[in-house]
CSV table of C-alpha atoms in Angstrom, one decimal:
chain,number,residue,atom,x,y,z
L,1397,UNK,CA,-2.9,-4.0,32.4
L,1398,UNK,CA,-2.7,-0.4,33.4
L,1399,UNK,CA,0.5,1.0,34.2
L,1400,UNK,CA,0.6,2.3,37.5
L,1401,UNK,CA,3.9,4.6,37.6
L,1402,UNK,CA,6.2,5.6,35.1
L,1403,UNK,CA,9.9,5.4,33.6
L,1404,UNK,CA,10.4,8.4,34.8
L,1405,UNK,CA,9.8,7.7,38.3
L,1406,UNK,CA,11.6,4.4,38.4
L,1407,UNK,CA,14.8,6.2,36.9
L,1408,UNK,CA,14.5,8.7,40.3
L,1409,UNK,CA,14.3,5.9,42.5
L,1410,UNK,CA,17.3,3.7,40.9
L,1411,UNK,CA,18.8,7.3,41.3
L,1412,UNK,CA,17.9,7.6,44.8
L,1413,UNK,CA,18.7,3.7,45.6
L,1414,UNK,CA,22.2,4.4,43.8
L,1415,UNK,CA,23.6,7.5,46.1
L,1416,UNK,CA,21.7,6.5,49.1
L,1417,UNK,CA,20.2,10.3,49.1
L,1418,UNK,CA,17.8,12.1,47.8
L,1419,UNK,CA,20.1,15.3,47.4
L,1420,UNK,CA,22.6,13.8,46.1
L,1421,UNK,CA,20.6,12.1,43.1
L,1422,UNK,CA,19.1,15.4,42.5
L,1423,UNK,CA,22.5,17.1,41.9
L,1424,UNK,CA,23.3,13.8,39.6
L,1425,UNK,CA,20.4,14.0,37.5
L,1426,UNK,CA,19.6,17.9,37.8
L,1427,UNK,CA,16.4,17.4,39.4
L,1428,UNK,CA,15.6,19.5,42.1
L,1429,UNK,CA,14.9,17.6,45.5
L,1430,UNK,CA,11.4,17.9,46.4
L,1431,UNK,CA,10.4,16.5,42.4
L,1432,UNK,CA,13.0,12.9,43.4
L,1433,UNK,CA,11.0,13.1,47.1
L,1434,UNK,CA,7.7,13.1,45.0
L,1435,UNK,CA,8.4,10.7,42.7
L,1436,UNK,CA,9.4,7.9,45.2
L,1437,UNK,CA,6.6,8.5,47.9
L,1438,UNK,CA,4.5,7.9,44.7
L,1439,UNK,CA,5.8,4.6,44.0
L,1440,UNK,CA,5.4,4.0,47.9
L,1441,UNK,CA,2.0,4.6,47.6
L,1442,UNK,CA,1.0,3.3,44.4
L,1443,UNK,CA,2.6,0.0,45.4
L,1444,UNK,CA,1.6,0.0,49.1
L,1445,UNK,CA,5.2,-0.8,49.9
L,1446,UNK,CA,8.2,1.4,51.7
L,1447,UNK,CA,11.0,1.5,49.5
L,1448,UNK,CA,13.4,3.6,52.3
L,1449,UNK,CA,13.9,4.5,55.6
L,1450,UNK,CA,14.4,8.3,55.7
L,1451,UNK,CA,17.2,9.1,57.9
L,1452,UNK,CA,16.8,12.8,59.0
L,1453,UNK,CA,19.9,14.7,57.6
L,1454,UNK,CA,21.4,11.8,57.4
L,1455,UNK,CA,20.0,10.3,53.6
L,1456,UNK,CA,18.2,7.3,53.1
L,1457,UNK,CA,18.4,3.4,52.9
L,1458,UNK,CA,16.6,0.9,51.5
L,1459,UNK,CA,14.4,-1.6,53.3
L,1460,UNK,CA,14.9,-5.4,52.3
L,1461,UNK,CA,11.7,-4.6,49.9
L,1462,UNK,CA,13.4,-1.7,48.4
L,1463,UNK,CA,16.6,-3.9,47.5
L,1464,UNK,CA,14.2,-6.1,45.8
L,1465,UNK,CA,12.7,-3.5,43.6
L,1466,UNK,CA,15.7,-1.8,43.0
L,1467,UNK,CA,17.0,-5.0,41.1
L,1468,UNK,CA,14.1,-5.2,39.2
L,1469,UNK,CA,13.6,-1.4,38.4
L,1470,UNK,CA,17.5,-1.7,37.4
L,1471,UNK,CA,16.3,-4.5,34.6
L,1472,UNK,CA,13.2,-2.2,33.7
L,1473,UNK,CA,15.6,1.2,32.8
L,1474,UNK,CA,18.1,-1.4,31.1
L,1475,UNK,CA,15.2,-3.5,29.0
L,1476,UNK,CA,14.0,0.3,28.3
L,1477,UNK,CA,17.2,1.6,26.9
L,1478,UNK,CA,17.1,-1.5,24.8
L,1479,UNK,CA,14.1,-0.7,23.2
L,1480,UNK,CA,15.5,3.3,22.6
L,1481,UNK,CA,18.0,1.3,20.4
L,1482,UNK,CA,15.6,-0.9,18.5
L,1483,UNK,CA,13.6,2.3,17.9
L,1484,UNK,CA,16.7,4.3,16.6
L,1485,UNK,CA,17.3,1.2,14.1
L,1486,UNK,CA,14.4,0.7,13.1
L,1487,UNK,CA,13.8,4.5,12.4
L,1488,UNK,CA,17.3,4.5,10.0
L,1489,UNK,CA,16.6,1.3,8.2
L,1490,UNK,CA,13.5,0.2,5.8
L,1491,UNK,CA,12.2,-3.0,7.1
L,1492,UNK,CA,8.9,-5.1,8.2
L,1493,UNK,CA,6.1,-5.6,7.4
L,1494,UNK,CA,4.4,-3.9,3.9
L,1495,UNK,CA,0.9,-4.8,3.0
L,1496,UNK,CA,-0.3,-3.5,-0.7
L,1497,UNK,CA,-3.3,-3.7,-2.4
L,1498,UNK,CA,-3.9,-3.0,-6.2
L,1499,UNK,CA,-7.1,-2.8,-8.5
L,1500,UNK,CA,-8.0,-6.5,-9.7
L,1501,UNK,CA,-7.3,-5.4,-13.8
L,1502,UNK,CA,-4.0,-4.0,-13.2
L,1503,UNK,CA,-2.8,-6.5,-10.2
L,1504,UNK,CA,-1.4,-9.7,-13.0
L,1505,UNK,CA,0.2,-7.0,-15.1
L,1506,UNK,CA,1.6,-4.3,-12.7
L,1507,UNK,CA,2.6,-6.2,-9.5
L,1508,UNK,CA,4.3,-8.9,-9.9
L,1509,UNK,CA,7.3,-6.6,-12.0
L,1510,UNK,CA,7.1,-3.7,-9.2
L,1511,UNK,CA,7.3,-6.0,-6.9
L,1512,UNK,CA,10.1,-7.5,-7.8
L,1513,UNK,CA,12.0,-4.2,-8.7
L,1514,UNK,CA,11.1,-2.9,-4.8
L,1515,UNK,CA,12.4,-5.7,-3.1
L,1516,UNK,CA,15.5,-5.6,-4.8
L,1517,UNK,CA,16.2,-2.2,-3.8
L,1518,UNK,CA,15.0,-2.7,0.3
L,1519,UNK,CA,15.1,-6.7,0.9
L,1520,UNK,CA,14.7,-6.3,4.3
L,1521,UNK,CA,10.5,-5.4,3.5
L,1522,UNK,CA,8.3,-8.1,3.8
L,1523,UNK,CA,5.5,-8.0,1.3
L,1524,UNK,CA,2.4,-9.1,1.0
L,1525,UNK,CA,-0.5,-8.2,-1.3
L,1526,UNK,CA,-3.9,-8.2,-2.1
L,1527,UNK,CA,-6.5,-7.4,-4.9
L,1528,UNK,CA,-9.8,-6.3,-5.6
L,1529,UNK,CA,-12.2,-3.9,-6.9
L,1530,UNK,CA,-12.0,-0.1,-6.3
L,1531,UNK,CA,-14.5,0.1,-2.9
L,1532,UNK,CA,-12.9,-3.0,-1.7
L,1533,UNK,CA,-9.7,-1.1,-1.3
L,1534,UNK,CA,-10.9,1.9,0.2
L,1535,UNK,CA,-12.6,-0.3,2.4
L,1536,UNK,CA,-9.1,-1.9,3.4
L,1537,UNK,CA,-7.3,1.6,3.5
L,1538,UNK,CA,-9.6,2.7,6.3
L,1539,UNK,CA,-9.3,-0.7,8.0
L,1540,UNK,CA,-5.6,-0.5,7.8
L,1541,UNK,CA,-5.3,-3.4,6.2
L,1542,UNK,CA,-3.7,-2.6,3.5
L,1543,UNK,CA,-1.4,0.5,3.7
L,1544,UNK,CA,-1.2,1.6,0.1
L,1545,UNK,CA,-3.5,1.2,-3.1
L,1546,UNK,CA,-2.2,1.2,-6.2
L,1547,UNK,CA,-5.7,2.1,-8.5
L,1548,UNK,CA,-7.2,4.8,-10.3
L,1549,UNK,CA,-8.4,8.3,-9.9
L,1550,UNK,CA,-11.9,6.7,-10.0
L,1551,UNK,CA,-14.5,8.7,-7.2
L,1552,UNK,CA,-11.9,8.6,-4.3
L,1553,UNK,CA,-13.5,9.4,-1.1
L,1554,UNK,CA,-12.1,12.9,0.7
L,1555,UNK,CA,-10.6,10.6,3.0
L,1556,UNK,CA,-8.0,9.3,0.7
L,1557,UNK,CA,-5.3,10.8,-1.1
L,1558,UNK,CA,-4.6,9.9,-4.4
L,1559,UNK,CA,-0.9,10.8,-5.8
L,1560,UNK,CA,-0.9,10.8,-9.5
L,1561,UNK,CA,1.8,8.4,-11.5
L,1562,UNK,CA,0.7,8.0,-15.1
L,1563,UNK,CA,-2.0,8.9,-17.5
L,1564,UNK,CA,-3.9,5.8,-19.4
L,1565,UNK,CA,-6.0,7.1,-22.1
L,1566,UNK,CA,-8.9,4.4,-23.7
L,1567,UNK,CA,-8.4,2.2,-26.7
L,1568,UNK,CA,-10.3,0.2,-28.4
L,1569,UNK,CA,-9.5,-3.9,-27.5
L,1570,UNK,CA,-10.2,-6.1,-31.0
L,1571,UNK,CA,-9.5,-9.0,-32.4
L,1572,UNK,CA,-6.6,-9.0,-35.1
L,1573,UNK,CA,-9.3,-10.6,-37.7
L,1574,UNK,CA,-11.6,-7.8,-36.7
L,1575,UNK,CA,-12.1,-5.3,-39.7
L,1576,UNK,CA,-10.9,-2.2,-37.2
L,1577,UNK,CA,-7.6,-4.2,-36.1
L,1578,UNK,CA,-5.4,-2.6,-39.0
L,1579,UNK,CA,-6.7,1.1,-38.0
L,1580,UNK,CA,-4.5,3.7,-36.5
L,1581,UNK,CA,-6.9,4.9,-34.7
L,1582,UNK,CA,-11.0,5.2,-34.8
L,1583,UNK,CA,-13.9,6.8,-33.2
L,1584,UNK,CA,-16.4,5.8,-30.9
L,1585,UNK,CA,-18.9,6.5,-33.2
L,1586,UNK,CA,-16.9,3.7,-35.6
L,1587,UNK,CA,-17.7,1.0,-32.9
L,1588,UNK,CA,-20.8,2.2,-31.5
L,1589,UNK,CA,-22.7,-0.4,-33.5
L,1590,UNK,CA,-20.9,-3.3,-32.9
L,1591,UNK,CA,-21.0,-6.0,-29.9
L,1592,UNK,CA,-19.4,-4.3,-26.7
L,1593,UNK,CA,-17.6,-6.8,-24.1
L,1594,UNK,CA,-18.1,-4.0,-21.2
L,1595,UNK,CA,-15.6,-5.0,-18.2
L,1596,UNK,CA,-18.4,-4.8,-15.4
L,1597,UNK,CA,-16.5,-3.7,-12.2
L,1598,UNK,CA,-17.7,-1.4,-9.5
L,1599,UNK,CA,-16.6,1.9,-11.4
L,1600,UNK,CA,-15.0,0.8,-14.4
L,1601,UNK,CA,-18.2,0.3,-15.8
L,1602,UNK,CA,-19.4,3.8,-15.3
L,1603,UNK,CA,-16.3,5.2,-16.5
L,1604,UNK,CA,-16.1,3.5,-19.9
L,1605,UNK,CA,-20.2,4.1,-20.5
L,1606,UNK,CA,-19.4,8.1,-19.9
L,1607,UNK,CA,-17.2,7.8,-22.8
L,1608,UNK,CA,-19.7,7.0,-24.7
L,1609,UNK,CA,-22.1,9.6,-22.7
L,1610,UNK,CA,-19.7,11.9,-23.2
L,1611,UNK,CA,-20.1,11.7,-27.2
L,1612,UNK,CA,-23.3,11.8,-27.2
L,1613,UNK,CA,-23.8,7.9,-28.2
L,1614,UNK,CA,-25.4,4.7,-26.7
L,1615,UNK,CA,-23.3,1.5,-26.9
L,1616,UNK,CA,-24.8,-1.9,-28.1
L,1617,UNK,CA,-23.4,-4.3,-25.1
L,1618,UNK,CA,-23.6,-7.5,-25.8
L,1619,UNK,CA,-22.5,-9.1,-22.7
L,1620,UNK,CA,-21.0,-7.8,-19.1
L,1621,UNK,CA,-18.2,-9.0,-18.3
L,1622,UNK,CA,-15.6,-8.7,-14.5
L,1623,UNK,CA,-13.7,-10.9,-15.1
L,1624,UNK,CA,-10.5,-9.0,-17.2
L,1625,UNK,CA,-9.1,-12.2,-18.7
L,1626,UNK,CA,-12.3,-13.7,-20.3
L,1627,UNK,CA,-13.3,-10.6,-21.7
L,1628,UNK,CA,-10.0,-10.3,-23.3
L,1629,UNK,CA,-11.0,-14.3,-24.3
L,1630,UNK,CA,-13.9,-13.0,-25.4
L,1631,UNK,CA,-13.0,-10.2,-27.8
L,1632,UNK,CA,-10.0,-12.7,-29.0
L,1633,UNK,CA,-12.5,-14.8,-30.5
L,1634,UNK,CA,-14.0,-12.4,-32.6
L,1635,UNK,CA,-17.4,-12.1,-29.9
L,1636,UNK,CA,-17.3,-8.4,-30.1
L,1637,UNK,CA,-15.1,-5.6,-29.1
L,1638,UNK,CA,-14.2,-3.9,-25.5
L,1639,UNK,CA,-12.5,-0.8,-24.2
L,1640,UNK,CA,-9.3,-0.6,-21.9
L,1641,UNK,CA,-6.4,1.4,-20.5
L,1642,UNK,CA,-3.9,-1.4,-20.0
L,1643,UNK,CA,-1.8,-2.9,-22.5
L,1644,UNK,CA,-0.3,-6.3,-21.5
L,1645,UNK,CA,3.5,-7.1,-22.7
L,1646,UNK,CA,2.4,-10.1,-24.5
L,1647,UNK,CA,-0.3,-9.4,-27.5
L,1648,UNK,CA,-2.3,-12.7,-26.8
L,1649,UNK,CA,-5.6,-13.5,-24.8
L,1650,UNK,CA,-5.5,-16.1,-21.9
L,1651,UNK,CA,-6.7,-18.9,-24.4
L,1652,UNK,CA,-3.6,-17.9,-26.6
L,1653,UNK,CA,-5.4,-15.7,-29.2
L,1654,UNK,CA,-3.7,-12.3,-30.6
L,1655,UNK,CA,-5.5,-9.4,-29.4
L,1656,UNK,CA,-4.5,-5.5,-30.7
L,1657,UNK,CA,-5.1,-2.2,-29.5
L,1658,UNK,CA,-6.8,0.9,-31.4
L,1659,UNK,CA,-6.3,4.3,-30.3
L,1660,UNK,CA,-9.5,6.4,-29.9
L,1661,UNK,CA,-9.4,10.2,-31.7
L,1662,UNK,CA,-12.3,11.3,-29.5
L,1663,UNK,CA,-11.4,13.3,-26.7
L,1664,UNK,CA,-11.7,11.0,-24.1
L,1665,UNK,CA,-10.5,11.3,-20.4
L,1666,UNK,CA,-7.9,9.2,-19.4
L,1667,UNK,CA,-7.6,7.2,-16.4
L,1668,UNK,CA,-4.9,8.1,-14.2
L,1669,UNK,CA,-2.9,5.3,-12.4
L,1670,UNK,CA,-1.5,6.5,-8.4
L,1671,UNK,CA,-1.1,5.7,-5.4
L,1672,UNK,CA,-4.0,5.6,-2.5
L,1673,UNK,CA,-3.3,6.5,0.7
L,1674,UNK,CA,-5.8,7.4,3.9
L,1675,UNK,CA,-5.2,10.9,4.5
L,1676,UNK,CA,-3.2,12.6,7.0
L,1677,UNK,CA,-1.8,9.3,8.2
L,1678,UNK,CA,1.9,9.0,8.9
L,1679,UNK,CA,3.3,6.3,6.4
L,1680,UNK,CA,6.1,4.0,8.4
L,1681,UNK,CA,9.4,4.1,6.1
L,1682,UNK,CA,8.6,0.9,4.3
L,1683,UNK,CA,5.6,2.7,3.0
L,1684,UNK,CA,7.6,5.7,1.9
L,1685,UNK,CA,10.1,3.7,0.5
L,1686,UNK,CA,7.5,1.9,-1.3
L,1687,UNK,CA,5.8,5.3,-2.5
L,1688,UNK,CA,8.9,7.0,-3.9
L,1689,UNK,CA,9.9,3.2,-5.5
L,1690,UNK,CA,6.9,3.5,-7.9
L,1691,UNK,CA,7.7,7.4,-8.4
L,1692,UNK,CA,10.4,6.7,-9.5
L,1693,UNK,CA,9.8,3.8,-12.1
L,1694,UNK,CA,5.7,4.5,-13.3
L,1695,UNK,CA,5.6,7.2,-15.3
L,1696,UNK,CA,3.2,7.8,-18.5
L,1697,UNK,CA,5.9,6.6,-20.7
L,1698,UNK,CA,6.4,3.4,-18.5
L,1699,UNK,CA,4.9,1.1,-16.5
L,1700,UNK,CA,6.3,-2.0,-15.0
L,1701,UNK,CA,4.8,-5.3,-16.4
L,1702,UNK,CA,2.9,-3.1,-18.9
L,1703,UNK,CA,3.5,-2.7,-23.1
L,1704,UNK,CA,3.0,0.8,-24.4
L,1705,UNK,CA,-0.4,1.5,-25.4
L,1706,UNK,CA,0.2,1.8,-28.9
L,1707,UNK,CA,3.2,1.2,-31.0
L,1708,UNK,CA,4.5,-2.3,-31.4
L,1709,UNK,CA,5.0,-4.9,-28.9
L,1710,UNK,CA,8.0,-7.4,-28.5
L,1711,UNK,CA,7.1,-10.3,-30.9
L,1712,UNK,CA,5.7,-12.9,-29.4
L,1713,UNK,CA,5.6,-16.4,-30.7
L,1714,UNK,CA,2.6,-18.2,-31.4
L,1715,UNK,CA,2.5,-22.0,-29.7
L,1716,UNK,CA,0.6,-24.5,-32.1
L,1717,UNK,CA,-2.0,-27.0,-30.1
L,1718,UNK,CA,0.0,-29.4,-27.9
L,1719,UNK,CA,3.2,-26.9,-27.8
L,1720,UNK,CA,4.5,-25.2,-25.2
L,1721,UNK,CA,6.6,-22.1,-25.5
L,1722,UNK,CA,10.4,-22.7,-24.5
């Protein structure tokens, strides 16, 4: 429905109604006359009713319709100032509604920890998430569907802004019975001969074969793979080897194999993990809460829910068949 008058000109008229004259609700609310006059012959007409007799010197009263609407135009102006206040709190405190979304390789890893590290600093947010690839959340950015991406720097559209956190250079993932498993670190030519698991997402894919580009080499891929946890399956068992930038906490597959990571000597570009926003659109203060929460704790020297990507990891124990960790 159209509104057909405004705040404004029911606050003249409850003025008007009030001090049963027009001058004197001007000198009340420092209007000048003929604006109040305006104002309520508006109403008049927009409504097709007469609100008050005019009295000639002599002010105004109101007609049995105009006592009507002057009760109900007193509940408008109080129900208004009501919502003013719900505004104002709103505006000082960090609550509602906060809808994330976060690239489907880092989402098991990274969310669930910075998750659980935001809401204990602003419980009053209520969040909900979602994953996928990189063009699915772009696509859900610009529906407003999702008000921040966490992802990477990977061909963002000049529509979004991308705020840089932390740096992930490649490694090489390998089985620990693989022969390049007790390396420091090793080249892409080293590997360029073996079986490559390639993690086959929409740009992911493009950016690990440039690596390869990059050096001047062809990789021999034995299989493509998108989902991240049997790849990581894969390479556990000894199928062939695969290159990442994330480093889970836990040195195991999903089928409860240990995995280890190699660093690469090449000169490789790293990855960069930020935050995705649609540009030039206001974030509400959940979403800047949200935004200066993962300043503040993802950094290249941590990541929440993430091991470092070389050095040693927490031990971890092994289970044997039919045991389950306690």
């Amino acid at each position: 429905m159209t509104m057909r008058f405004t705040l404004k000109q029911i606050e003249y008229f409850c003025a008007v109604g009030g001090a049963g004259s027009i001058a004197l609700a001007s000198e009340k609310l420092n209007i000048s006359s003929p604006s109040i006059s305006t104002a309520v012959s508006q109403l008049e007409a927009v409504f097709g009713i007469e609100l008050f007799v005019r009295h000639h010197a002599q002010g105004v009263s109101l007609t049995a319709e105009g006592r009507r609407f002057l009760d109900e135009a007193k509940r408008l102006i109080s129900q208004a100032n009501e919502l003013h206040g719900v505004a104002d709190e709103l505006a000082r405190t960090v609550s509602g509604p906060l809808s994330i979304g976060c690239l489907v390789v880092l989402a098991p890893l990274v969310l669930p920890a910075l998750r659980r590290s935001f809401e204990e600093e602003q419980p009053s947010v209520l969040f909900s998430s979602m994953v996928g690839h990189q063009n699915l959340l772009f696509e859900k950015l610009h529906n407003a569907e999702i008000e921040v991406a966490v992802t990477y720097d990977l061909e963002i559209p000049a529509s979004i802004e991308f705020e840089p956190l932390a740096a992930l250079p490649p490694h090489v993932i390998v089985s620990v019975d693989h022969p390049f498993a007790k390396a420091k670190e090793i080249s892409l030519a080293d590997v360029v001969g073996e079986p490559l698991i390639l993690l086959d997402l929409p740009l992911s894919r493009e950016y690990f074969l440039s690596l390869f580009e990059s050096a001047g080499l062809k990789p021999r891929i034995l299989e493509r793979i998108a989902d991240y946890d049997l790849l990581r399956s894969l390479v556990a068992s000894n199928f062939g080897y695969s290159i990442g930038n994330i480093r889970p906490l836990a040195p195991l597959a999903p089928n409860g194999l240990p995995i280890c990571s190699v660093r690469i000597k090449d000169d490789c570009r790293p990855m960069t993990l930020g935050l995705a926003t649609i540009k030039g659109r206001t974030g509400r203060k959940a979403v800047n809460a949200f935004k200066a929460h993962c300043r503040a704790v993802i950094s290249d020297n941590h990541i929440p829910g993430m091991g470092p990507l070389f050095g040693p990891l927490p031990p971890t124990e092994k289970p044997e068949p039919g045991r389950f960790l306690r």
